[in-house]
Short mmCIF file of N, CA and C in Angstrom, two decimals:
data_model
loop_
_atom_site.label_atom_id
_atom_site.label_comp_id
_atom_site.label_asym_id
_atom_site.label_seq_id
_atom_site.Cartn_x
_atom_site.Cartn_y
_atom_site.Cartn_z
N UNK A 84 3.72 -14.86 5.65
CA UNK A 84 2.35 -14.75 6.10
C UNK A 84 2.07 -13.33 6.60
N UNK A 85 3.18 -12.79 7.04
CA UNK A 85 2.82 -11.50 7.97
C UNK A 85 2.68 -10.53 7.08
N UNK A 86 3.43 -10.64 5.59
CA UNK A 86 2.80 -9.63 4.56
C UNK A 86 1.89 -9.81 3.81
N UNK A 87 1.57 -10.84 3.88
CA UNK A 87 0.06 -11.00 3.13
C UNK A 87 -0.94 -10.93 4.05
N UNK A 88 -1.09 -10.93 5.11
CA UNK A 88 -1.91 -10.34 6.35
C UNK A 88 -1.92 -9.00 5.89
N UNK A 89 -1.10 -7.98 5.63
CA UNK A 89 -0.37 -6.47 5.29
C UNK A 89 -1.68 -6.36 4.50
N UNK A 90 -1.47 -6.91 2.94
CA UNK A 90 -2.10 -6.75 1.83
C UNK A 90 -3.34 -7.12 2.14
N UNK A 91 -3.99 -7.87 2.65
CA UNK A 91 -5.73 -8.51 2.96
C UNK A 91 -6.16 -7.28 4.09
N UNK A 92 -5.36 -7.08 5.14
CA UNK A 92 -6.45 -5.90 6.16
C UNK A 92 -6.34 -4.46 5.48
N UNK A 93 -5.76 -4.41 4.06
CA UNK A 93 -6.05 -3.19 3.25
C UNK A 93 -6.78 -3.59 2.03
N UNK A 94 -6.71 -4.49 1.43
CA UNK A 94 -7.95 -4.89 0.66
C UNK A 94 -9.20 -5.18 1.40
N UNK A 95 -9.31 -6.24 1.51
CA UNK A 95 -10.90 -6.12 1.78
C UNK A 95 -11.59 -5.08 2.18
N UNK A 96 -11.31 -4.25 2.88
CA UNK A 96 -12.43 -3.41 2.94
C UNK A 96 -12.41 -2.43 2.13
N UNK A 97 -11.51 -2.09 1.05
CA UNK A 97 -11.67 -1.87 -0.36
C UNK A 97 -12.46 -2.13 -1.09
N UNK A 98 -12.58 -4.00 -1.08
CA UNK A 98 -13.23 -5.03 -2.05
C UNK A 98 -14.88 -4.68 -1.37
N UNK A 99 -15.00 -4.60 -0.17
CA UNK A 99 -16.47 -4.80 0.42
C UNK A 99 -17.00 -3.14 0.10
N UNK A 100 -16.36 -2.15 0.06
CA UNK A 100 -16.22 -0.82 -0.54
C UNK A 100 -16.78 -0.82 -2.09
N UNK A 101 -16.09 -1.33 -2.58
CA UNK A 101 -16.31 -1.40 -4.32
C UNK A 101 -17.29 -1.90 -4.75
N UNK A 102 -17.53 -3.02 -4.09
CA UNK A 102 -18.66 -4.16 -4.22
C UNK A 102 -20.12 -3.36 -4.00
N UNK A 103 -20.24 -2.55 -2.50
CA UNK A 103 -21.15 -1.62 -2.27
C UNK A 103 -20.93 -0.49 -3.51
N UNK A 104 -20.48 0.17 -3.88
CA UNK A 104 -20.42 1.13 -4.98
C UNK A 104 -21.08 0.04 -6.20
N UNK A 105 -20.15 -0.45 -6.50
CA UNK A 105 -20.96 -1.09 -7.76
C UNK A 105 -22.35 -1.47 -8.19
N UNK A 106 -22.82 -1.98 -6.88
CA UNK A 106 -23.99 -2.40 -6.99
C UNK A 106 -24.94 -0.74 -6.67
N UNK A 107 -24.93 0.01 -5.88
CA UNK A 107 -25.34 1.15 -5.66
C UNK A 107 -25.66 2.36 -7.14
N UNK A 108 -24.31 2.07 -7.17
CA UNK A 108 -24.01 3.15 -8.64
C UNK A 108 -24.37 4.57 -8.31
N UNK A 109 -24.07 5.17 -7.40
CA UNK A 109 -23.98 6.20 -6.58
C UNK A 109 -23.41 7.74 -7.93
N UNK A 110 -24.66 8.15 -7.52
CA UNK A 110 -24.24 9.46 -8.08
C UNK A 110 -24.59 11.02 -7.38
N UNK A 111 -23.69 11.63 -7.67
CA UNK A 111 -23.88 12.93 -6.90
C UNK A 111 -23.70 14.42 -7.63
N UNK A 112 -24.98 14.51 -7.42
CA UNK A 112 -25.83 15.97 -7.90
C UNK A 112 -25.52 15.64 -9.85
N UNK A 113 -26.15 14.89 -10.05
CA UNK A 113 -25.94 14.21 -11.17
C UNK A 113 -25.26 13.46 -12.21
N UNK A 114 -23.94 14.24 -11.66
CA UNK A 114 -22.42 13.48 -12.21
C UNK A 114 -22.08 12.17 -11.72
N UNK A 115 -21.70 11.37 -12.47
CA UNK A 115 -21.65 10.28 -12.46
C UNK A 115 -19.76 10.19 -11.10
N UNK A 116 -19.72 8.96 -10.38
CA UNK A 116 -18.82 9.03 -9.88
C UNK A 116 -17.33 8.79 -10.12
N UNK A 117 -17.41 8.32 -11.28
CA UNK A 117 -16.30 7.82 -12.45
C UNK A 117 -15.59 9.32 -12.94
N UNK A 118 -15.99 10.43 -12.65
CA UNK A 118 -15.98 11.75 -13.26
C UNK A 118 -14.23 11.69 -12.74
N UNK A 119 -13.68 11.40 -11.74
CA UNK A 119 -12.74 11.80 -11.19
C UNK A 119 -11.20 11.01 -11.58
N UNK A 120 -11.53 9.53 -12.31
CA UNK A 120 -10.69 8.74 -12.85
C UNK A 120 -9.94 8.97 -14.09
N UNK A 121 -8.41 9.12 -13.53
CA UNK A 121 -7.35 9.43 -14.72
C UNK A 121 -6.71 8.24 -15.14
N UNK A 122 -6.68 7.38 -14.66
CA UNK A 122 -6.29 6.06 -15.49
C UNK A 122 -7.43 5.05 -15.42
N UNK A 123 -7.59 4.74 -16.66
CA UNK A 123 -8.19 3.64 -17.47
C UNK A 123 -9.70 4.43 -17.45
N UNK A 124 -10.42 5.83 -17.22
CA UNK A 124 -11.53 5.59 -17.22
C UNK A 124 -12.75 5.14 -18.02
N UNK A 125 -12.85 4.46 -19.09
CA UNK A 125 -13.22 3.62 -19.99
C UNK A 125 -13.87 2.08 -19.31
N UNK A 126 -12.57 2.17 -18.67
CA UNK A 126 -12.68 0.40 -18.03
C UNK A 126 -13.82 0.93 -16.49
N UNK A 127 -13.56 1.98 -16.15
CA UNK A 127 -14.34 2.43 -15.19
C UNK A 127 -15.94 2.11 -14.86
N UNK A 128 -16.06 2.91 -16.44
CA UNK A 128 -17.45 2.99 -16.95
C UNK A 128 -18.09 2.06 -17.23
N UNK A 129 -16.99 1.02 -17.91
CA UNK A 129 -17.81 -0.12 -18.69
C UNK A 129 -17.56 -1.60 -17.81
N UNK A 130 -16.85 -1.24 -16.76
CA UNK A 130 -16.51 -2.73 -16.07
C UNK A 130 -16.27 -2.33 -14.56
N UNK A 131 -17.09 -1.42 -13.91
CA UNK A 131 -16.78 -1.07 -12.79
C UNK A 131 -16.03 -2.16 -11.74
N UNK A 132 -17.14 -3.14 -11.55
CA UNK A 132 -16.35 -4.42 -11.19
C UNK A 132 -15.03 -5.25 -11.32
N UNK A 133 -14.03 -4.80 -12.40
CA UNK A 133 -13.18 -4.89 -12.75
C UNK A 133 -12.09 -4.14 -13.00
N UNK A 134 -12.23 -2.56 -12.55
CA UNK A 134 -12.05 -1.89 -12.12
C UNK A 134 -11.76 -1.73 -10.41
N UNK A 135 -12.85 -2.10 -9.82
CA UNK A 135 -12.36 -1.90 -8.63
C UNK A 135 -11.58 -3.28 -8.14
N UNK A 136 -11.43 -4.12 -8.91
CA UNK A 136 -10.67 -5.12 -8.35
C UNK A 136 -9.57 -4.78 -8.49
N UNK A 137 -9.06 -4.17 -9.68
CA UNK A 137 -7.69 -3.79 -9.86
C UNK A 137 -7.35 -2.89 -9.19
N UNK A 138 -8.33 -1.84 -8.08
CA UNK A 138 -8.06 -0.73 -7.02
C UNK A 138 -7.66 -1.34 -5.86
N UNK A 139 -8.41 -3.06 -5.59
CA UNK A 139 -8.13 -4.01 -4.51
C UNK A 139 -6.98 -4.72 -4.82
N UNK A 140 -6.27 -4.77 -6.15
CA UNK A 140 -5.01 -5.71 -6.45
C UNK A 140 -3.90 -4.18 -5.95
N UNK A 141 -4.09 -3.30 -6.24
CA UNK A 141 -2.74 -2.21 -5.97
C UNK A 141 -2.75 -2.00 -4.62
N UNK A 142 -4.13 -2.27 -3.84
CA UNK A 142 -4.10 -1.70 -2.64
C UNK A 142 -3.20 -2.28 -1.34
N UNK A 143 -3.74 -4.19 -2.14
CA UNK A 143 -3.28 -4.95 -1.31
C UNK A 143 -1.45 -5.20 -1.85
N UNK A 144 -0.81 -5.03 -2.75
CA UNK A 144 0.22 -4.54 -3.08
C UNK A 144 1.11 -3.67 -1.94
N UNK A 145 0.39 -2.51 -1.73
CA UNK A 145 0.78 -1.56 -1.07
C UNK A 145 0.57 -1.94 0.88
N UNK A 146 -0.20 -2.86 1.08
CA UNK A 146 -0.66 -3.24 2.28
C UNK A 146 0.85 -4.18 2.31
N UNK A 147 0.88 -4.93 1.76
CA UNK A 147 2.26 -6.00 1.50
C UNK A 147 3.63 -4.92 1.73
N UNK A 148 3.83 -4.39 0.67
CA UNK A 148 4.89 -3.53 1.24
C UNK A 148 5.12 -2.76 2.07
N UNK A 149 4.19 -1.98 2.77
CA UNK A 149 3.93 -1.70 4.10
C UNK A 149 4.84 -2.71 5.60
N UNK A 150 3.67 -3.32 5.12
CA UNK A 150 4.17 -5.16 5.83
C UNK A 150 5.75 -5.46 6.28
N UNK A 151 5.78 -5.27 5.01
CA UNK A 151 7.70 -5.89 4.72
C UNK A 151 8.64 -4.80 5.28
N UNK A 152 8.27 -3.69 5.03
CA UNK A 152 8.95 -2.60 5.82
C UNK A 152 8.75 -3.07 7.46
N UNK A 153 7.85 -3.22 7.93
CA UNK A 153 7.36 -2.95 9.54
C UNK A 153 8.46 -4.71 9.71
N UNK A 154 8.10 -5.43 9.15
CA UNK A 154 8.43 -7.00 9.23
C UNK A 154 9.79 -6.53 9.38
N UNK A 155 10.79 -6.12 8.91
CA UNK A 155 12.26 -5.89 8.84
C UNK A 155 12.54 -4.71 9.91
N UNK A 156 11.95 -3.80 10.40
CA UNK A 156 11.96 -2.98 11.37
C UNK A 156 12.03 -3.94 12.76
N UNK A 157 11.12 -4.76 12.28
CA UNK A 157 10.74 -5.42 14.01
C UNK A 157 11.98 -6.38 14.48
N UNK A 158 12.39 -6.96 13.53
CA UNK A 158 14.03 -7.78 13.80
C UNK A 158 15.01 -6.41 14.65
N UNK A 159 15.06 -5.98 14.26
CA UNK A 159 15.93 -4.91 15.10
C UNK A 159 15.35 -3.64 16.17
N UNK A 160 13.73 -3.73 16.26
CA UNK A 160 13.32 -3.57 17.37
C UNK A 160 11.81 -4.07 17.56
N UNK A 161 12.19 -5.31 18.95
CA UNK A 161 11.04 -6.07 19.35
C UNK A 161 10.05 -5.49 19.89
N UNK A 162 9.72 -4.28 19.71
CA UNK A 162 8.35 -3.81 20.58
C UNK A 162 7.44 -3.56 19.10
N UNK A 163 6.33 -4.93 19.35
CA UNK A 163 5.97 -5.05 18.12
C UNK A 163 4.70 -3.45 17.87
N UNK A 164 4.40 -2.83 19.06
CA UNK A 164 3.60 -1.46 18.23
C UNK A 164 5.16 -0.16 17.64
N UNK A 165 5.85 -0.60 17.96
CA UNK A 165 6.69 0.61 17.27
C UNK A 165 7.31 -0.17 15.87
N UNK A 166 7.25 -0.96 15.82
CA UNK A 166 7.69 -1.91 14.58
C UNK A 166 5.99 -1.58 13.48
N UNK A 167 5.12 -1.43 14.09
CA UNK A 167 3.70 -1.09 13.44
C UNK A 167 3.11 -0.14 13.31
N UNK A 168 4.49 1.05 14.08
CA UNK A 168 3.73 2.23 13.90
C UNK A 168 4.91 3.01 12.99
N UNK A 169 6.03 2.48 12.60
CA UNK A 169 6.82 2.91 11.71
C UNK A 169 6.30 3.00 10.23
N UNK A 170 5.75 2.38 9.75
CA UNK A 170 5.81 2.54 7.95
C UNK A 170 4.50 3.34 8.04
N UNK A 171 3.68 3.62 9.31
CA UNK A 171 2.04 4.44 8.98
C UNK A 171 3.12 5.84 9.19
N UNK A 172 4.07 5.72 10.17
CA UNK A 172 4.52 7.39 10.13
C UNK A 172 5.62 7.55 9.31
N UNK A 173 5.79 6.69 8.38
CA UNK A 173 6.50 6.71 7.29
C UNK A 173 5.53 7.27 6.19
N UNK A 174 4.44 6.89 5.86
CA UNK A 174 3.33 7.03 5.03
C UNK A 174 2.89 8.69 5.47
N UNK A 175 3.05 8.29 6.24
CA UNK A 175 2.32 10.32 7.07
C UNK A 175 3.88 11.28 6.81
N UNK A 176 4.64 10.92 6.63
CA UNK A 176 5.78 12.18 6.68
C UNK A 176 6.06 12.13 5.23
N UNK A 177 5.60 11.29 4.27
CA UNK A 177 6.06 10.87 2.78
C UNK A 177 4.67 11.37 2.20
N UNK A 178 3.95 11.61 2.53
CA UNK A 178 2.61 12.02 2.45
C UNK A 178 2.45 14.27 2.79
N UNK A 179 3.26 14.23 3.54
CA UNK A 179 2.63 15.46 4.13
C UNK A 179 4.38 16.20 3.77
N UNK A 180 5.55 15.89 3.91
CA UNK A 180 7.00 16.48 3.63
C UNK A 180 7.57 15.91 2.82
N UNK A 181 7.52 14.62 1.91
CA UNK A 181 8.24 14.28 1.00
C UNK A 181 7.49 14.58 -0.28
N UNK A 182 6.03 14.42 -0.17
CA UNK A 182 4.96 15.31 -1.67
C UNK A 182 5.77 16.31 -2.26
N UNK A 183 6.22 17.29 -1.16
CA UNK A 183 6.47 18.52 -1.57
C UNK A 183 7.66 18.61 -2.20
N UNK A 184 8.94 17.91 -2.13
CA UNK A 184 10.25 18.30 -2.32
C UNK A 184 10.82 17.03 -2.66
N UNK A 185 10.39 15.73 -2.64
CA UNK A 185 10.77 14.64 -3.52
C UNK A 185 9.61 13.98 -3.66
N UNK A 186 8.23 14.27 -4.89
CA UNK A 186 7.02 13.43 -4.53
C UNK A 186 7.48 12.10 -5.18
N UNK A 187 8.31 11.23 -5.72
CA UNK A 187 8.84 10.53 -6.29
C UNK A 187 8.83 9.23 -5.12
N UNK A 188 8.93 10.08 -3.98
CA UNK A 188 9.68 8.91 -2.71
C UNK A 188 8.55 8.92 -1.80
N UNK A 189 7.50 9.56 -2.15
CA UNK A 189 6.04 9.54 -1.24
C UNK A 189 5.07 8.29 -1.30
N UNK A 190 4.89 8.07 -0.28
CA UNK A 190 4.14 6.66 -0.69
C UNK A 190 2.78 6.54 -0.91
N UNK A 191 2.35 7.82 -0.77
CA UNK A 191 1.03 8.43 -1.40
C UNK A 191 0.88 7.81 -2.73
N UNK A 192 1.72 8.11 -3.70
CA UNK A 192 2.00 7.29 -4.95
C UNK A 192 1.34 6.27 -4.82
N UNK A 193 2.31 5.35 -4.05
CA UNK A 193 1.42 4.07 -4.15
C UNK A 193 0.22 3.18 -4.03
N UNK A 194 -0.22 4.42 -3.17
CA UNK A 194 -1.44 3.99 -2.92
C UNK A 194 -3.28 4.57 -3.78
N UNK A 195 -2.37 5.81 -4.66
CA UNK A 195 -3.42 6.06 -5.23
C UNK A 195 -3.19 5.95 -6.87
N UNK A 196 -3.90 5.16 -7.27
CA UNK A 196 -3.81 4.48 -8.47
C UNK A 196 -4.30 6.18 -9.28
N UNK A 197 -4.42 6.73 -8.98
CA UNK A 197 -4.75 8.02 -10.36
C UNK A 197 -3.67 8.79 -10.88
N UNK A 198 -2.68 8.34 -9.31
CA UNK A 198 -1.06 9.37 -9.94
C UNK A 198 -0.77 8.66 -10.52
N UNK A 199 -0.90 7.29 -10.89
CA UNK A 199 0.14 6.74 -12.35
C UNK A 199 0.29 6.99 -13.44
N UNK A 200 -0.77 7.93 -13.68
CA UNK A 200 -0.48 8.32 -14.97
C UNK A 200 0.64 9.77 -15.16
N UNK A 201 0.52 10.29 -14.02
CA UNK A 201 1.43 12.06 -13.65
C UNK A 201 2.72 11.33 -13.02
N UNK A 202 3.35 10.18 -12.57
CA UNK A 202 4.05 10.25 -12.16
C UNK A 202 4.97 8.60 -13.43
N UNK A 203 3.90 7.68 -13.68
CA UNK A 203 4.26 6.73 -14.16
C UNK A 203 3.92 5.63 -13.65
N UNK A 204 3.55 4.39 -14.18
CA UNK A 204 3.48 3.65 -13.36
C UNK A 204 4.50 2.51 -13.64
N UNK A 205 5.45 2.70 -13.87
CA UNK A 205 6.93 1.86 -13.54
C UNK A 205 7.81 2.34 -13.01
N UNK A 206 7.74 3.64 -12.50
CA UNK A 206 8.23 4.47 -11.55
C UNK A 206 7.78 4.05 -10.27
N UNK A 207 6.37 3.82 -10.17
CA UNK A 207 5.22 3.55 -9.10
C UNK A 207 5.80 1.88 -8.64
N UNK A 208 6.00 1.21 -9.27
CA UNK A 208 6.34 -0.05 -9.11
C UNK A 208 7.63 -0.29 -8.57
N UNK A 209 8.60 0.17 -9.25
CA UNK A 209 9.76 0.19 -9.08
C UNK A 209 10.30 0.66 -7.53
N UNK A 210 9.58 1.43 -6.95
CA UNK A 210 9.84 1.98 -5.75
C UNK A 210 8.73 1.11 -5.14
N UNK A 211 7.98 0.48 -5.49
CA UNK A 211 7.54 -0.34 -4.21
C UNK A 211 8.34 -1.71 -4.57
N UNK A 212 9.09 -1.90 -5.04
CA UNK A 212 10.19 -2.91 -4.99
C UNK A 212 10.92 -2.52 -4.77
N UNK A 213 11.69 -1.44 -4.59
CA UNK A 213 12.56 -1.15 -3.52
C UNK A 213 12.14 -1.17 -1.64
N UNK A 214 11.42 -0.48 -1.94
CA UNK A 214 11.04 -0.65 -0.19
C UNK A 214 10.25 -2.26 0.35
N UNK A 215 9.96 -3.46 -0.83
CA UNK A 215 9.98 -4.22 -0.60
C UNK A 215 11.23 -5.11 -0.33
N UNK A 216 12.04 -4.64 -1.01
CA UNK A 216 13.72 -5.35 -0.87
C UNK A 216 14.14 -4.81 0.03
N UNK A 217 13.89 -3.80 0.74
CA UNK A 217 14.97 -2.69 2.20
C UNK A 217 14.14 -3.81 3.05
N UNK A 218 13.02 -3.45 3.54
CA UNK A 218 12.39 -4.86 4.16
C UNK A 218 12.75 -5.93 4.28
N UNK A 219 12.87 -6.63 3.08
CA UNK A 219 13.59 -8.27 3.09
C UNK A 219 14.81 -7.96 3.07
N UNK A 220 15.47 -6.75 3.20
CA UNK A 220 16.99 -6.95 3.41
C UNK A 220 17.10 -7.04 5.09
N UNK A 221 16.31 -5.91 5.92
CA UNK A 221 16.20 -5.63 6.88
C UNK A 221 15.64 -7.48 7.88
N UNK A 222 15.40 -7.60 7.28
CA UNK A 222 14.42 -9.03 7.67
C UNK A 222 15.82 -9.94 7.72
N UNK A 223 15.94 -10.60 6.47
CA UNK A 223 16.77 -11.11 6.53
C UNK A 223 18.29 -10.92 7.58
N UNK A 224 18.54 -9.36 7.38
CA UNK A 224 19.94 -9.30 8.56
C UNK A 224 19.54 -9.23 9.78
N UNK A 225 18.35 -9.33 10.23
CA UNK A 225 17.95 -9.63 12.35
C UNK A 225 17.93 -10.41 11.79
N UNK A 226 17.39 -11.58 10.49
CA UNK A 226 17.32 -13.32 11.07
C UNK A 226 19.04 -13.67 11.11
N UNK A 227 20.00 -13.06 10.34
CA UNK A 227 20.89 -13.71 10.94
C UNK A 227 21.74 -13.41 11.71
N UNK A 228 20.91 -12.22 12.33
CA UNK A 228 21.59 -12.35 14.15
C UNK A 228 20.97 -12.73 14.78
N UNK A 229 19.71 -13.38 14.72
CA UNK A 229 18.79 -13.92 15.95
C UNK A 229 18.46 -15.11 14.99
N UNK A 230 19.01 -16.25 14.52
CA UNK A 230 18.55 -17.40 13.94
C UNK A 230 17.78 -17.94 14.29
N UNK A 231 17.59 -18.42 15.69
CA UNK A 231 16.59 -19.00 16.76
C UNK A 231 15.11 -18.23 16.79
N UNK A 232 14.79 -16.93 16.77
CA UNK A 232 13.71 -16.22 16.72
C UNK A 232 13.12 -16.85 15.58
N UNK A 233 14.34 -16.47 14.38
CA UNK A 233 13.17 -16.66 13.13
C UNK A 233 13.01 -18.22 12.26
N UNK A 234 14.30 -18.79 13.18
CA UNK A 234 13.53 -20.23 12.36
C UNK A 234 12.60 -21.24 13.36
N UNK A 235 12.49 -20.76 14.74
CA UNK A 235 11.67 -21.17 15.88
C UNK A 235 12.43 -22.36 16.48
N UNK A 236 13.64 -22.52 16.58
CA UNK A 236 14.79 -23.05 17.21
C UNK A 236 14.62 -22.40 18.71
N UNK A 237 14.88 -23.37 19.73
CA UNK A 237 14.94 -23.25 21.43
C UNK A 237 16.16 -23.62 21.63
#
């Protein structure tokens, strides 16, 4: 539950985002706003709506793995804002020092659907299944030193 909480408080306001764009159709100083899309822009143009759902399916993806990181942090330390403030300053140092000298391991990647085409997007995947498995590995080894926490045993 706690990672799909992850994935929904980063979608929706994506989805309520897109939804306003779509219907708007917002353009600026005449160029259309689609001008900036390197993958799929076709589907952009012709299915905006379907388009931005698939910006709300990667986002909430990335909200989930987020999740699972912080979720496996917090088994091995209970102060649940430093367990929640780990994968945002994970995202900020992978973002701002790992771009530069391994952008491969930046989680910038994941979250912006236009590098898939410059970087790959089974590259893109593949590493958010890894840091989804360090998570559920991390998860899993506090549940089995604290069994009682996580199966709600007194």
């Amino acid at each position: 539950a706690y990672v799909l909480k992850g994935g929904c408080i980063l979608s929706i306001p994506q989805i309520i985002f897109g939804i306003i764009c779509v219907f708007l159709k917002k353009n600026y100083n005449g160029m259309p706003i689609y001008m900036d899309i390197l993958v799929l822009p076709d589907l952009a143009v012709s299915h905006p709506f379907l388009y931005m759902c698939m910006i709300a399916a990667n986002t909430f993806l990335c909200g989930c793995v987020c999740a699972s990181l912080g979720l496996g942090i917090f088994m091995f330390q209970k102060n649940k804002y430093i367990a929640f403030c780990i994968p945002f300053l994970y995202y900020l140092f992978s973002g701002i020092v790992l771009i530069r000298w391994m952008p491969n391991l930046s989680l910038t990647l994941l979250y912006d659907i236009n590098t898939g085409g410059v970087v790959g997007m089974a590259k893109r995947y593949l590493y958010a299944a890894i840091i989804f498995a360090i998570g559920g590995i991390l998860f899993h080894t506090g549940c089995q030193k604290e069994a009682d926490f996580c199966y709600g045993r007194s």
